CSV table of N, CA and C in Angstrom, one decimal:
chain,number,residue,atom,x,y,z
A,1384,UNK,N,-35.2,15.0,-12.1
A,1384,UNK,CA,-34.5,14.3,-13.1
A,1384,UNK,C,-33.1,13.9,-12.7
A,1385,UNK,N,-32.6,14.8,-12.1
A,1385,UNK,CA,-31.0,14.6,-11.5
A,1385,UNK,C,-30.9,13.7,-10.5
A,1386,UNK,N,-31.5,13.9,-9.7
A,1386,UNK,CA,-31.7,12.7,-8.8
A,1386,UNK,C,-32.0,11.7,-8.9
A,1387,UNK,N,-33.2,11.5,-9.4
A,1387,UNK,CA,-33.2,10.1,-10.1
A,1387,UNK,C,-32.4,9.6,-11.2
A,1388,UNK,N,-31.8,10.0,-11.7
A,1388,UNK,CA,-30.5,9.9,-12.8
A,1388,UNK,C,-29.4,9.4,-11.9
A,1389,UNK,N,-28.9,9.5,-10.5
A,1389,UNK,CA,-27.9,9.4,-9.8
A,1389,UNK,C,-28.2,8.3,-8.8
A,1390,UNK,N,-29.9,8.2,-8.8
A,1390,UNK,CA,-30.3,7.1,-8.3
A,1390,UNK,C,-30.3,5.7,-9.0
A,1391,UNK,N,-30.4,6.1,-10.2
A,1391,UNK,CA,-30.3,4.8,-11.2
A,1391,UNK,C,-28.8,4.6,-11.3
A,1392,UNK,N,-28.2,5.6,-11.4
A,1392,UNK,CA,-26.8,4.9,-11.6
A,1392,UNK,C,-25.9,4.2,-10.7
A,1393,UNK,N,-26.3,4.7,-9.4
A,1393,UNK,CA,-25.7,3.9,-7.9
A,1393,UNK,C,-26.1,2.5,-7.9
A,1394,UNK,N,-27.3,2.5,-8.7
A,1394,UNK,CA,-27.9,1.2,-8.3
A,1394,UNK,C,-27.6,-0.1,-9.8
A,1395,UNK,N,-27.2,1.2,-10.4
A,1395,UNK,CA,-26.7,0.5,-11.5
A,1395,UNK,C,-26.9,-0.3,-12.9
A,1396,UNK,N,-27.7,0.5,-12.8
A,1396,UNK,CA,-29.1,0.6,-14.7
A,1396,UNK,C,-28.6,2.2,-14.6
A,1397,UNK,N,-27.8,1.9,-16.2
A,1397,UNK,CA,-28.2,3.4,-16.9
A,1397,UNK,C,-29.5,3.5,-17.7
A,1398,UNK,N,-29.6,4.9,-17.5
A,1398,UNK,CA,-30.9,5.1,-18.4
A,1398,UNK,C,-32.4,5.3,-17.9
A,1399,UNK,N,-31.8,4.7,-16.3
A,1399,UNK,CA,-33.1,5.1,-15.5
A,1399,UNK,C,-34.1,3.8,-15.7
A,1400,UNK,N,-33.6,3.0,-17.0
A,1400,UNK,CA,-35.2,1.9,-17.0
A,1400,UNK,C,-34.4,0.8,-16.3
A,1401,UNK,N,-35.2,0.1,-15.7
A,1401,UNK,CA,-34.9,-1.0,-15.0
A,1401,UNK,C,-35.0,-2.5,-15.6
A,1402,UNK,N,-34.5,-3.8,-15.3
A,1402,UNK,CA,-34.8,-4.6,-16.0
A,1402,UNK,C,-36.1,-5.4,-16.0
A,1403,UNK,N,-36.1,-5.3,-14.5
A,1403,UNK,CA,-37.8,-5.8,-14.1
A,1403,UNK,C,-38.8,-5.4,-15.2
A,1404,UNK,N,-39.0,-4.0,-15.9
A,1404,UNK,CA,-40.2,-3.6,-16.4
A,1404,UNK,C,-40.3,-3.8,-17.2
A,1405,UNK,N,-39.2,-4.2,-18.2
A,1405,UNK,CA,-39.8,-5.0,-19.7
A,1405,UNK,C,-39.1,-6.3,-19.7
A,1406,UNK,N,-38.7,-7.2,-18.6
A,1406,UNK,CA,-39.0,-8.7,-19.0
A,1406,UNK,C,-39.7,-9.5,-18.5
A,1407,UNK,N,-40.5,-10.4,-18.9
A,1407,UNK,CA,-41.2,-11.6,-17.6
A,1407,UNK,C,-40.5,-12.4,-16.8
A,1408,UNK,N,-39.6,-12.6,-17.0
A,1408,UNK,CA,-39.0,-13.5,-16.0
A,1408,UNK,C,-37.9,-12.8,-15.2
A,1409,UNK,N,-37.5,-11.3,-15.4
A,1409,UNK,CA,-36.9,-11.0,-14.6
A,1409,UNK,C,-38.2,-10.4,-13.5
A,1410,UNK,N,-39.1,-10.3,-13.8
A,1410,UNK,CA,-40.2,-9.6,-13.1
A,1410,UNK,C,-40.5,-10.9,-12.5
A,1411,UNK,N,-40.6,-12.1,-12.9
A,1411,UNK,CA,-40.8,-13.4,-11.9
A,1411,UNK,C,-40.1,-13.3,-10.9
A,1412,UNK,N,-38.5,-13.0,-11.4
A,1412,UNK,CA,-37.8,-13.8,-10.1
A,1412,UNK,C,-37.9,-12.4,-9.2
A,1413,UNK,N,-38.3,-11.3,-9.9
A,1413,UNK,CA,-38.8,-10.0,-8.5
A,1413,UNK,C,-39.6,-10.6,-7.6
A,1414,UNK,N,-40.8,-11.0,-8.1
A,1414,UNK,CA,-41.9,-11.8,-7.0
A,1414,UNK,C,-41.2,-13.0,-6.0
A,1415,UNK,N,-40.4,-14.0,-6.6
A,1415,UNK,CA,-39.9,-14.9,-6.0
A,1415,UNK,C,-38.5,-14.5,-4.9
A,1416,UNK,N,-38.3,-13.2,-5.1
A,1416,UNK,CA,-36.8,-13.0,-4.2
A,1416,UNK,C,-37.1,-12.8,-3.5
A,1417,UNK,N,-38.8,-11.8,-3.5
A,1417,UNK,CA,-39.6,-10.8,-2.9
A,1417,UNK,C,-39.2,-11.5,-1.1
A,1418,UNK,N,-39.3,-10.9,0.1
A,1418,UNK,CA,-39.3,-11.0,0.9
A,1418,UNK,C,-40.2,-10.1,1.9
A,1419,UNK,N,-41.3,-10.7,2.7
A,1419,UNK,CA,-42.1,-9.8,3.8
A,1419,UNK,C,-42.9,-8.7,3.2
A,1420,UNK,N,-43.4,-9.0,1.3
A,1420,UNK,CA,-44.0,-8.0,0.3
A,1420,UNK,C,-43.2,-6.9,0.2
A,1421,UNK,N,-41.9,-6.7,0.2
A,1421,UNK,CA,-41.2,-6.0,0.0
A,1421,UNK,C,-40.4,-5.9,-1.3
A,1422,UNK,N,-40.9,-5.3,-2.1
A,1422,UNK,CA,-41.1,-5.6,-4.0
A,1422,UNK,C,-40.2,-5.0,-4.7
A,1423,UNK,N,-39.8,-3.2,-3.9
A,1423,UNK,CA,-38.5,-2.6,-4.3
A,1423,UNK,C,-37.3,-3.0,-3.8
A,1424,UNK,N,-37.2,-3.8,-2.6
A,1424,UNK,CA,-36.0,-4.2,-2.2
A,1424,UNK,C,-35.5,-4.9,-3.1
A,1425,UNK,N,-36.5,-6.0,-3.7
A,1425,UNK,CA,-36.9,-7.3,-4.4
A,1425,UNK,C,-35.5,-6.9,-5.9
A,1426,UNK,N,-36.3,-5.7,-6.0
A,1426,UNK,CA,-35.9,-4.9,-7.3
A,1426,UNK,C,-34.4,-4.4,-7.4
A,1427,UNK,N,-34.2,-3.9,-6.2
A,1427,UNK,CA,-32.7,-3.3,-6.1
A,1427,UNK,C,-31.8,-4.2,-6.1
A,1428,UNK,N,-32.3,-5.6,-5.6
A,1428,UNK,CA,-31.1,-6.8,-5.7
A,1428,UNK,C,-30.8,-6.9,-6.6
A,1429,UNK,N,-32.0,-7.3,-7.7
A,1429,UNK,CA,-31.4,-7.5,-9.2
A,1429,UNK,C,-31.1,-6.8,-10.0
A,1430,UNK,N,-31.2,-5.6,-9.8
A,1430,UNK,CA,-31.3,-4.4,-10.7
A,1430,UNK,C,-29.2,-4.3,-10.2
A,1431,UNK,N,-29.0,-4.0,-9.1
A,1431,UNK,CA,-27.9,-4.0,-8.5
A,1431,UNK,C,-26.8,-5.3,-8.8
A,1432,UNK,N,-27.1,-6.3,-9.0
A,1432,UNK,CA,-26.5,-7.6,-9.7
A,1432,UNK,C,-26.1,-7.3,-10.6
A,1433,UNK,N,-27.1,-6.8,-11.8
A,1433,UNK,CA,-27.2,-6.6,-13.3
A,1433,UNK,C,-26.0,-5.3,-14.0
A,1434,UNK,N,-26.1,-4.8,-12.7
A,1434,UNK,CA,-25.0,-3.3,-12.5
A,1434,UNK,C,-23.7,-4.2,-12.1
A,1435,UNK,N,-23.2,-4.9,-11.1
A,1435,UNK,CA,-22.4,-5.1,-11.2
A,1435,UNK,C,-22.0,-6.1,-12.6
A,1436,UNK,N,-22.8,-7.0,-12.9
A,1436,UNK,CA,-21.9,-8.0,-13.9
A,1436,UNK,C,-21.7,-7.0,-14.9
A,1437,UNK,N,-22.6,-5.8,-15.2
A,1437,UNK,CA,-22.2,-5.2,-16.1
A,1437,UNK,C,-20.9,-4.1,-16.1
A,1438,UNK,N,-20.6,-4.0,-14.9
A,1438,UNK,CA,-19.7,-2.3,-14.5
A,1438,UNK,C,-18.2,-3.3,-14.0
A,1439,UNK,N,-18.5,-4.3,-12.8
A,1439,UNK,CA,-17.5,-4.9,-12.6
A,1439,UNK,C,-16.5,-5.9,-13.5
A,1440,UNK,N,-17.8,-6.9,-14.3
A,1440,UNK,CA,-16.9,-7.8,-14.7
A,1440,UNK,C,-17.6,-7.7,-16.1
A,1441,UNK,N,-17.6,-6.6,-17.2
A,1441,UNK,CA,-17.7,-6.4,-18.8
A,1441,UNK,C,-18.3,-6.7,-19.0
A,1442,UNK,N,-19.7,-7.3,-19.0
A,1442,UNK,CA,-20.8,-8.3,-19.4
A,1442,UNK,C,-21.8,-6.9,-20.5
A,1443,UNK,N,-21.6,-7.1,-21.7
A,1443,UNK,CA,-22.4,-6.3,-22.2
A,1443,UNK,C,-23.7,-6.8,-22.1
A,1444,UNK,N,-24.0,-7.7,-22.2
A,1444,UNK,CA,-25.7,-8.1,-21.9
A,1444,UNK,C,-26.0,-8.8,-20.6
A,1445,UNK,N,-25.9,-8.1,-19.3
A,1445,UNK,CA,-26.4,-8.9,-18.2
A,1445,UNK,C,-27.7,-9.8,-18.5
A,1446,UNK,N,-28.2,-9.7,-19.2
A,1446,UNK,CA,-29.7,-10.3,-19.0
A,1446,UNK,C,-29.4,-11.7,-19.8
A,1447,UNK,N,-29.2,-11.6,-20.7
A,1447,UNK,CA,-28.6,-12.7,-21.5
A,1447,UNK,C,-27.9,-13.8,-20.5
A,1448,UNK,N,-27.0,-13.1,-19.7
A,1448,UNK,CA,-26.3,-14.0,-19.2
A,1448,UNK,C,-27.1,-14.6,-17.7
A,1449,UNK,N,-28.3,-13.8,-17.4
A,1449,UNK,CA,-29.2,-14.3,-16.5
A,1449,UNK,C,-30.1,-15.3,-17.1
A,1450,UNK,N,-30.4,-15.5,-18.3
A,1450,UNK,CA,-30.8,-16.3,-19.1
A,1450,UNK,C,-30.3,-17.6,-19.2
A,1451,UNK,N,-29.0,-17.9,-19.4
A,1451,UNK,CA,-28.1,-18.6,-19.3
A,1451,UNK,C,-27.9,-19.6,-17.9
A,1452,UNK,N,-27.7,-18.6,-16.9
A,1452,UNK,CA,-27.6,-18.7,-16.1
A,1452,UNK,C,-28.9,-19.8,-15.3
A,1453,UNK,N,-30.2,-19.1,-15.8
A,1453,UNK,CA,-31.5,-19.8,-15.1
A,1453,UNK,C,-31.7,-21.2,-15.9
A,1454,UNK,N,-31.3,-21.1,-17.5
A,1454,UNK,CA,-31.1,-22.4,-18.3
A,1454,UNK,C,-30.1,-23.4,-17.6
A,1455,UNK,N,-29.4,-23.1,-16.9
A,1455,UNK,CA,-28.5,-23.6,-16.4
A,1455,UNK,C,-28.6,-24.6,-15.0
A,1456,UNK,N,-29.2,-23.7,-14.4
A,1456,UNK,CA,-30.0,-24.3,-12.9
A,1456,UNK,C,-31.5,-24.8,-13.1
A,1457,UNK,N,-32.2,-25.3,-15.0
A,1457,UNK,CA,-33.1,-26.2,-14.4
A,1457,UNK,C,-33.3,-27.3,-14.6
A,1458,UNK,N,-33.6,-27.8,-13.4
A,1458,UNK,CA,-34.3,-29.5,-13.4
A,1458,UNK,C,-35.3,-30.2,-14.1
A,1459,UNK,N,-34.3,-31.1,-14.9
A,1459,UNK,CA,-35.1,-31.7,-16.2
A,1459,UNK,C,-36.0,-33.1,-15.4
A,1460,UNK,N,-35.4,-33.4,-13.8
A,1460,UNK,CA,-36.4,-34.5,-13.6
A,1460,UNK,C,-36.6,-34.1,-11.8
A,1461,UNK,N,-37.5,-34.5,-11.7
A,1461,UNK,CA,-37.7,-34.5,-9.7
A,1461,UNK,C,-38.6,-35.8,-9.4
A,1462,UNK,N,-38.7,-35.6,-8.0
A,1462,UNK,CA,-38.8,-37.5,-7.9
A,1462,UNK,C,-40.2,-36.9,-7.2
A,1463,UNK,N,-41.5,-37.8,-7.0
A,1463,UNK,CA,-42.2,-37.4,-6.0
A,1463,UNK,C,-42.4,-38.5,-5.2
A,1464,UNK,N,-42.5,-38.5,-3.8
A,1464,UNK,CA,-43.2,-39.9,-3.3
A,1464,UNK,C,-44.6,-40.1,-3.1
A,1465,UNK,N,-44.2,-41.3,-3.3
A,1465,UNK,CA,-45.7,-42.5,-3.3
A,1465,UNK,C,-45.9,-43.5,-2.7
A,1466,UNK,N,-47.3,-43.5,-1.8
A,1466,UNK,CA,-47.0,-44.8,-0.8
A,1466,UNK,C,-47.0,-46.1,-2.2
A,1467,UNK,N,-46.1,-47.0,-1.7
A,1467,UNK,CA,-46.3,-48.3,-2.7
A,1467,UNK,C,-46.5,-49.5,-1.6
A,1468,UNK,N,-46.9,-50.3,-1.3
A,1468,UNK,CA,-46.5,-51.5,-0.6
A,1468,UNK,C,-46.5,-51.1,0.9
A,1469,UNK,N,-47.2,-50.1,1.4
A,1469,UNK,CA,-46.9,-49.5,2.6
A,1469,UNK,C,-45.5,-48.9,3.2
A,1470,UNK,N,-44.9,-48.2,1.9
A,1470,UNK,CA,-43.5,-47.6,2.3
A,1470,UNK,C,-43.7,-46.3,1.1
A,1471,UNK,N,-43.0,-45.3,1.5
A,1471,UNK,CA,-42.9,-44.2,0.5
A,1471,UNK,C,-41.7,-44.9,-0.4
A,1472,UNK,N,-42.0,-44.8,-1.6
A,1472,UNK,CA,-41.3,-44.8,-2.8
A,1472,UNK,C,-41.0,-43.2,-3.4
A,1473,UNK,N,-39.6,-42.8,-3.8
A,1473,UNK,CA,-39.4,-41.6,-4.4
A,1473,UNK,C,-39.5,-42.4,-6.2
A,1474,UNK,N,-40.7,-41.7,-6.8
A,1474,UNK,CA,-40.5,-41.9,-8.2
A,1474,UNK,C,-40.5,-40.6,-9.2
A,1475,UNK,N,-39.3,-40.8,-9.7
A,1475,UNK,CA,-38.9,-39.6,-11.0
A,1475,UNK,C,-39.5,-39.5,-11.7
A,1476,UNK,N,-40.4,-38.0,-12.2
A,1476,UNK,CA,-40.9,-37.5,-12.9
A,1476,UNK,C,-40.1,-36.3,-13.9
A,1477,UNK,N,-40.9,-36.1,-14.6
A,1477,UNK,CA,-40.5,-35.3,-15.9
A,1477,UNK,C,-40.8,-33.9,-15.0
A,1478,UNK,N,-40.2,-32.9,-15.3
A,1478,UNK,CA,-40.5,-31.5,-14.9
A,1478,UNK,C,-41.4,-30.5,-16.2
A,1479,UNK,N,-42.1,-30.0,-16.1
A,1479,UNK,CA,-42.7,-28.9,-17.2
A,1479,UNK,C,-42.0,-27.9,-17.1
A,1480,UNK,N,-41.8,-27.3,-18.6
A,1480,UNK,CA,-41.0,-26.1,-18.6
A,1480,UNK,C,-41.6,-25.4,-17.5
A,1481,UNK,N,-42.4,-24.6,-17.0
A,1481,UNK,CA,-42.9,-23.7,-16.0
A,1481,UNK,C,-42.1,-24.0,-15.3
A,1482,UNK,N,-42.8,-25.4,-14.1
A,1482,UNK,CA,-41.7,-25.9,-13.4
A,1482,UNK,C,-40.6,-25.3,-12.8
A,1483,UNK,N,-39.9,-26.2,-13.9
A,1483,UNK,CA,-38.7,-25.8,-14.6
A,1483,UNK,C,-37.9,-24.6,-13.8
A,1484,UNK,N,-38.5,-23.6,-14.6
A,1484,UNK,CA,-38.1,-22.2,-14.5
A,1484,UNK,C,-38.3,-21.7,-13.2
A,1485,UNK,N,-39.4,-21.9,-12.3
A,1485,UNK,CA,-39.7,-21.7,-11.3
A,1485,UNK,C,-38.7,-22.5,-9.8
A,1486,UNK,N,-38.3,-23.4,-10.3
A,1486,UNK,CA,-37.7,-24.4,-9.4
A,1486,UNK,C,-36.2,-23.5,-9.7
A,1487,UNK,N,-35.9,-23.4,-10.9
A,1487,UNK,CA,-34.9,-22.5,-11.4
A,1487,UNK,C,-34.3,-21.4,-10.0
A,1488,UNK,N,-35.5,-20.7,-10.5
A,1488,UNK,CA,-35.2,-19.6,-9.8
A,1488,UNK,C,-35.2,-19.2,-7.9
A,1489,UNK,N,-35.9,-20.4,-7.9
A,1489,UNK,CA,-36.1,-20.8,-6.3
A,1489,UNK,C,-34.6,-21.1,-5.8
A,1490,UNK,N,-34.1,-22.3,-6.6
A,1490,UNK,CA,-32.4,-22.6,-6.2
A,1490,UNK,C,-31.9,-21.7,-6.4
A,1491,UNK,N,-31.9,-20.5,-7.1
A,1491,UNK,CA,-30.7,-19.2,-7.6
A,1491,UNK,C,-30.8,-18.4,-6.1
A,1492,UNK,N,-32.2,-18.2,-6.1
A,1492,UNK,CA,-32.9,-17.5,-5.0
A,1492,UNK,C,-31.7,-18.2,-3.2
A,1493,UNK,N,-32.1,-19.5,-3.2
A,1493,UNK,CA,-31.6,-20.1,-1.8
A,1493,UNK,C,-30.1,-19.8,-1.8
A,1494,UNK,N,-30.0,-20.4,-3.0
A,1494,UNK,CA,-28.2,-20.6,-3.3
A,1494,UNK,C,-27.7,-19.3,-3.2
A,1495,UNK,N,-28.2,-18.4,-3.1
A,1495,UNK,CA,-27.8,-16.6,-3.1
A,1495,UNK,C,-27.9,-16.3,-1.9
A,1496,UNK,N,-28.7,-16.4,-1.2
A,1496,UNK,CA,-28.9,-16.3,0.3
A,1496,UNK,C,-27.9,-17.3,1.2
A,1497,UNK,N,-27.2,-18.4,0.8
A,1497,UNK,CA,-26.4,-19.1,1.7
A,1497,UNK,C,-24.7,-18.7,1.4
A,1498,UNK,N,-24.6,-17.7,0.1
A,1498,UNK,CA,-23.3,-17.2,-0.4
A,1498,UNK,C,-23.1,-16.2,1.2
A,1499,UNK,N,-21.6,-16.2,1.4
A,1499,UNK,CA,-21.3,-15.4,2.0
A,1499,UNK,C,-20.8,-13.8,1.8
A,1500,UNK,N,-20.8,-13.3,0.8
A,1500,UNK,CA,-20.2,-12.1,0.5
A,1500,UNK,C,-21.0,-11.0,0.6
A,1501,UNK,N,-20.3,-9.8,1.3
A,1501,UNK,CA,-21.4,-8.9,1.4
A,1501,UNK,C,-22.1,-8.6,0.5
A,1502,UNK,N,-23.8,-8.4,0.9
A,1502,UNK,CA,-24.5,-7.8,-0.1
A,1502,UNK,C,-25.4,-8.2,-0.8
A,1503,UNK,N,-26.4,-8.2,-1.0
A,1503,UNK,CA,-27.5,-9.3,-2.2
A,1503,UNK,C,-26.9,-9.0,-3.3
A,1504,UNK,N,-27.0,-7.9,-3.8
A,1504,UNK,CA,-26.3,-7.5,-5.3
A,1504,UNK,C,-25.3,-8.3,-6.0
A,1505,UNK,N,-24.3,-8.5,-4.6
A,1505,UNK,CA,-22.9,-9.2,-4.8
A,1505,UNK,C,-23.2,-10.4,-5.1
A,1506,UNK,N,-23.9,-11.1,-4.0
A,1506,UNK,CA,-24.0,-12.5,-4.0
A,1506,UNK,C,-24.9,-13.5,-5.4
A,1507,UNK,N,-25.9,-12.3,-5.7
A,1507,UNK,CA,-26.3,-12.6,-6.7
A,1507,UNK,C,-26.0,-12.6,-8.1
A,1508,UNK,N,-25.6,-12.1,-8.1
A,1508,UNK,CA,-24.3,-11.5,-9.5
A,1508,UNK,C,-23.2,-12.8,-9.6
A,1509,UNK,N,-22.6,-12.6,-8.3
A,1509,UNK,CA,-21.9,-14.0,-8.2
A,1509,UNK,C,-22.4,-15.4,-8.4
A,1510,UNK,N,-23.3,-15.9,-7.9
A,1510,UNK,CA,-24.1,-16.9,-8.4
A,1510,UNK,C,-24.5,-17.2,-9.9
A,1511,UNK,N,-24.7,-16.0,-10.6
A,1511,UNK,CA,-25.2,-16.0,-11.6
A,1511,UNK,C,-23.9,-16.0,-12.7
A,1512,UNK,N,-22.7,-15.8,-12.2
A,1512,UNK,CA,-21.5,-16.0,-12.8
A,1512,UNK,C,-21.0,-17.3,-12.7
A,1513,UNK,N,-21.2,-17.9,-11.4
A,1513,UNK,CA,-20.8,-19.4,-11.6
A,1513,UNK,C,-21.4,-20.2,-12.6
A,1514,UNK,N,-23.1,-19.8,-11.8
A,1514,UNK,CA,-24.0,-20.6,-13.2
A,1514,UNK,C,-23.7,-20.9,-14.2
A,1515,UNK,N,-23.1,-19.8,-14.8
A,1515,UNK,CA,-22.8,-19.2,-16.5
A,1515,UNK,C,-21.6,-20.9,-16.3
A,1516,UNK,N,-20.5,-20.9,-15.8
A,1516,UNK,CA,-19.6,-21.6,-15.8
A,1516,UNK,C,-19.9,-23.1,-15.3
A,1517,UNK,N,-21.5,-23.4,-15.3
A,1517,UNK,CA,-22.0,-24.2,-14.9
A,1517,UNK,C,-21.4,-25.2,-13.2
A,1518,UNK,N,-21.2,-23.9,-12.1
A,1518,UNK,CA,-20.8,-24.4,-11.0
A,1518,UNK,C,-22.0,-23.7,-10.0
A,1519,UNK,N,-21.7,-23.3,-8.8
A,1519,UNK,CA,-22.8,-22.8,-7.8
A,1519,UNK,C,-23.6,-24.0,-7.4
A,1520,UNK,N,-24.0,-23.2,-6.0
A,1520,UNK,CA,-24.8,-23.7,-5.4
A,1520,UNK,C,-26.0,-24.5,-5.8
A,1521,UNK,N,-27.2,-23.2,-6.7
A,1521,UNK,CA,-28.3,-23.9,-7.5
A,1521,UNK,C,-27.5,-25.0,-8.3
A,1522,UNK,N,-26.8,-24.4,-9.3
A,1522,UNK,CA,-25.9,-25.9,-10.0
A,1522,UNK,C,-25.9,-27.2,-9.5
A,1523,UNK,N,-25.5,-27.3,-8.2
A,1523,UNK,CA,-25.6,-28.6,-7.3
A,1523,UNK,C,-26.7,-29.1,-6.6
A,1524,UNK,N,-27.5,-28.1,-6.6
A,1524,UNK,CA,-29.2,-28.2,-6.0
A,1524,UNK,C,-29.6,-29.4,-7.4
A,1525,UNK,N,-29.6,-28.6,-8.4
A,1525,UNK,CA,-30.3,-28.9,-9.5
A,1525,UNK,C,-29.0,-31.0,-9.8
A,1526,UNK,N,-28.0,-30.9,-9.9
A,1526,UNK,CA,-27.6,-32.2,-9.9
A,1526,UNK,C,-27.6,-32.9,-8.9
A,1527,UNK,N,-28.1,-32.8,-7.8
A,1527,UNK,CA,-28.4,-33.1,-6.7
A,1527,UNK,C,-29.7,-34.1,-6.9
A,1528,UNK,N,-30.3,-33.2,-7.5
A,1528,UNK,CA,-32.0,-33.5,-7.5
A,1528,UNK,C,-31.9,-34.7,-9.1
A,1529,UNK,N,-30.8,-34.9,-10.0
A,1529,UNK,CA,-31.0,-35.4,-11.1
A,1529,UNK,C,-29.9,-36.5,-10.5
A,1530,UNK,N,-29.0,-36.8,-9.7
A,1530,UNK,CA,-28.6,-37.7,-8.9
A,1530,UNK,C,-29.6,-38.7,-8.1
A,1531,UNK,N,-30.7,-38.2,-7.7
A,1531,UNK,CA,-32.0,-39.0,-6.7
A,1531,UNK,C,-32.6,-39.5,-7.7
A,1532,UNK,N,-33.0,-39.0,-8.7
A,1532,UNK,CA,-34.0,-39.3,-9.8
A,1532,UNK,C,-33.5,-40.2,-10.2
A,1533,UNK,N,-32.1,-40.6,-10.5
A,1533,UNK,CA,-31.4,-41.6,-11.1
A,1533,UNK,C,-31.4,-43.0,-9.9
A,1534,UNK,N,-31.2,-42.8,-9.3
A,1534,UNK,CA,-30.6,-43.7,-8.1
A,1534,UNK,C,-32.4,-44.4,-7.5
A,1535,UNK,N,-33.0,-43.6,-8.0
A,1535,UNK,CA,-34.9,-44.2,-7.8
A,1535,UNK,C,-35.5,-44.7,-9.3
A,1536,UNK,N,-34.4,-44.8,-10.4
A,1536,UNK,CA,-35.2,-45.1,-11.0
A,1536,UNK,C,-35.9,-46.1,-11.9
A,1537,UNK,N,-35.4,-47.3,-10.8
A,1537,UNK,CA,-35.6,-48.5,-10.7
A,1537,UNK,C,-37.6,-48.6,-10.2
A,1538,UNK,N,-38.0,-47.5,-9.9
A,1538,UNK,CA,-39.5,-47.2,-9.2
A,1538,UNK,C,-40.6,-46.8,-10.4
A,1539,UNK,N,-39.3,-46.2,-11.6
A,1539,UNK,CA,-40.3,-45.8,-12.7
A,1539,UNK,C,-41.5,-46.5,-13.2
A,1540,UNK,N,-42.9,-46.5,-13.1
A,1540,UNK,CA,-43.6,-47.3,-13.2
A,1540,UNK,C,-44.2,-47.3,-15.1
């Protein structure tokens, strides 16, 4: 009991329960961080993010603000190409919520991996604070991608 009590708190969930086990989408972006089927590491990242926004910078509801955060980073359009005329055409499409969410969390995912600050925990936590403030990496993935959609959408058929 003690141990594991000291283990959860280093990692930074009090209470011993983790976030992964009772949400679905934080249990998504477990699978998607997942690296080489490695599912606890997967786990400690976010579980460790959620600890600091909560311990370092006052966030009484980490998850809320990961909520926020993933509303934040998704893409309401993406382009796909199409041969037309014997040339690829990029033409903009509508994204589905799933999508959506999934593309979400893939950019949170990259854009966290290219932060420099020690740490996954850090880097992610960090990302997920810009989000909130509508800046980051994903942020600019995601206007990035609704900049092309625009600039193609002269292709809309």
């Amino acid at each position: 009991g003690e141990l594991l009590k000291a283990f959860c708190v280093c990692e930074g969930v009090r209470g011993g329960m983790s976030f992964h086990a009772r949400d679905a989408m934080v249990s998504r972006m477990v699978r998607i961080f997942m690296r080489h089927g490695k599912k606890t590491t997967s786990q400690k990242i976010i579980d460790g993010a959620m600890g600091i926004l909560k311990r370092d910078h006052n966030i009484q509801d980490p998850l809320k603000m990961l909520y926020e955060a993933v509303q934040n980073a998704k893409p309401l359009v993406e382009t796909r190409p199409v041969i037309n005329a014997g040339r690829k055409v990029l033409i903009p499409r509508p994204v589905s919520p799933e999508r959506q969410e999934s593309l979400a969390l893939r950019f949170i995912r990259d854009a966290m991996r290219e932060r420099n600050e020690n740490g996954s925990p850090l880097r992610l936590a960090n990302e997920i604070l810009e989000l909130h403030k509508k800046q980051g990496g994903a942020r600019r993935r995601r206007d990035n991608q609704h900049r092309t959609a625009e600039a193609n959408r002269a292709f809309v058929r």
